[in-house]
Amino acid sequence: MTMINDHFATIVSQEGESSAALLEDIASQVAACRRCPLCEGRTNVVPGFGNPEARVMLIGEAPGKNEDLQGKPFVGAAGKYLTELLGYAGLTREDVFIANVLKCRPPSNRNPQPSEIEICTPFLRDQVRAIGPEYLVTMGNFATKFILKTEQGITGLHGKPRTAGRFIVYPVFHPAAAIYDRTKRDALEADFAALGERLKQPRA
Ligand code: URA
């Protein structure tokens, strides 16, 4: 897919530039970013990783320790579980693109702060535009609240797809929150299985 688009906030997109090239440009900007204090504590930025042509883009909260060390999203325990969850939807990591609201690790994995979200999310918006996925799967409260512009919590929103512009937003529990909580685990696995059913329909 090629996209010609003048909405980019963090990069200048060239006419006909591919999704992969746009994502590389955004990743370079992320790597150079010093717009908030999180840059001081990072080992690596974690711009996101996956298929530039993905039909499904997953959005988490922020890198943790393993992600900071490796520069890739969801490579720790939550990531291992996420790979399993993708299987419930008939997907592999190669099929999807995974990103986070924040691109740098908050100290001691504390919650993202409103100022950090405001400063960092132009990168996420540009990634969404570059990929143009059909589904945005928001994992947990931070991604869901940011994408849906809602104050409603994930417990009431998960598994209920909503249209937002040209995307279908599909909120789910955060995998890390579900690892040790049987009830959330069941809900999360059912939500990924239901996503798999939806994906059997050809892209609209
Ligand atoms: N949790 C997240 O929200 N993102 C990651 O990349 C890893 C854990």
mmCIF file with all atom_site columns, C-alpha atoms and ligand atoms in Angstrom, residues 46 60-64 67 72-75 78 100 174, ligand 1:
data_model
loop_
_atom_site.group_PDB
_atom_site.id
_atom_site.type_symbol
_atom_site.label_atom_id
_atom_site.label_alt_id
_atom_site.label_comp_id
_atom_site.label_asym_id
_atom_site.label_entity_id
_atom_site.label_seq_id
_atom_site.pdbx_PDB_ins_code
_atom_site.Cartn_x
_atom_site.Cartn_y
_atom_site.Cartn_z
_atom_site.occupancy
_atom_site.B_iso_or_equiv
_atom_site.pdbx_formal_charge
_atom_site.auth_seq_id
_atom_site.auth_comp_id
_atom_site.auth_asym_id
_atom_site.auth_atom_id
_atom_site.pdbx_PDB_model_num
ATOM   1  C CA . VAL A 1 46  ? 10.731 1.393  21.399 1.00 0.00 ? 46  VAL A CA 1
ATOM   2  C CA . GLY A 1 60  ? -0.127 -1.048 24.438 1.00 0.00 ? 60  GLY A CA 1
ATOM   3  C CA . GLU A 1 61  ? 0.859  1.366  27.180 1.00 0.00 ? 61  GLU A CA 1
ATOM   4  C CA . ALA A 1 62  ? 4.632  1.858  27.394 1.00 0.00 ? 62  ALA A CA 1
ATOM   5  C CA . PRO A 1 63  ? 7.834  -0.182 27.181 1.00 0.00 ? 63  PRO A CA 1
ATOM   6  C CA . GLY A 1 64  ? 8.898  -2.122 30.260 1.00 0.00 ? 64  GLY A CA 1
ATOM   7  C CA . GLU A 1 67  ? 11.424 -3.723 25.857 1.00 0.00 ? 67  GLU A CA 1
ATOM   8  C CA . LYS A 1 72  ? 11.065 -3.891 20.665 1.00 0.00 ? 72  LYS A CA 1
ATOM   9  C CA . PRO A 1 73  ? 7.528  -3.890 22.078 1.00 0.00 ? 73  PRO A CA 1
ATOM   10 C CA . PHE A 1 74  ? 6.069  -6.742 24.131 1.00 0.00 ? 74  PHE A CA 1
ATOM   11 C CA . VAL A 1 75  ? 9.111  -8.991 24.417 1.00 0.00 ? 75  VAL A CA 1
ATOM   12 C CA . ALA A 1 78  ? 3.207  -9.900 28.708 1.00 0.00 ? 78  ALA A CA 1
ATOM   13 C CA . ASN A 1 100 ? 2.715  1.697  22.467 1.00 0.00 ? 100 ASN A CA 1
ATOM   14 C CA . HIS A 1 174 ? -3.948 -5.352 28.846 1.00 0.00 ? 174 HIS A CA 1
HETATM 15 N N1 . URA B 2 .   ? 3.507  -3.482 28.264 1.00 0.00 ? 1   URA B N1 1
HETATM 16 C C1 . URA B 2 .   ? 3.178  -2.547 27.335 1.00 0.00 ? 1   URA B C1 1
HETATM 17 O O1 . URA B 2 .   ? 2.167  -1.863 27.452 1.00 0.00 ? 1   URA B O1 1
HETATM 18 N N2 . URA B 2 .   ? 3.983  -2.419 26.283 1.00 0.00 ? 1   URA B N2 1
HETATM 19 C C2 . URA B 2 .   ? 5.073  -3.159 26.100 1.00 0.00 ? 1   URA B C2 1
HETATM 20 O O2 . URA B 2 .   ? 5.743  -2.970 25.081 1.00 0.00 ? 1   URA B O2 1
HETATM 21 C C3 . URA B 2 .   ? 5.380  -4.125 27.081 1.00 0.00 ? 1   URA B C3 1
HETATM 22 C C4 . URA B 2 .   ? 4.587  -4.269 28.153 1.00 0.00 ? 1   URA B C4 1
#
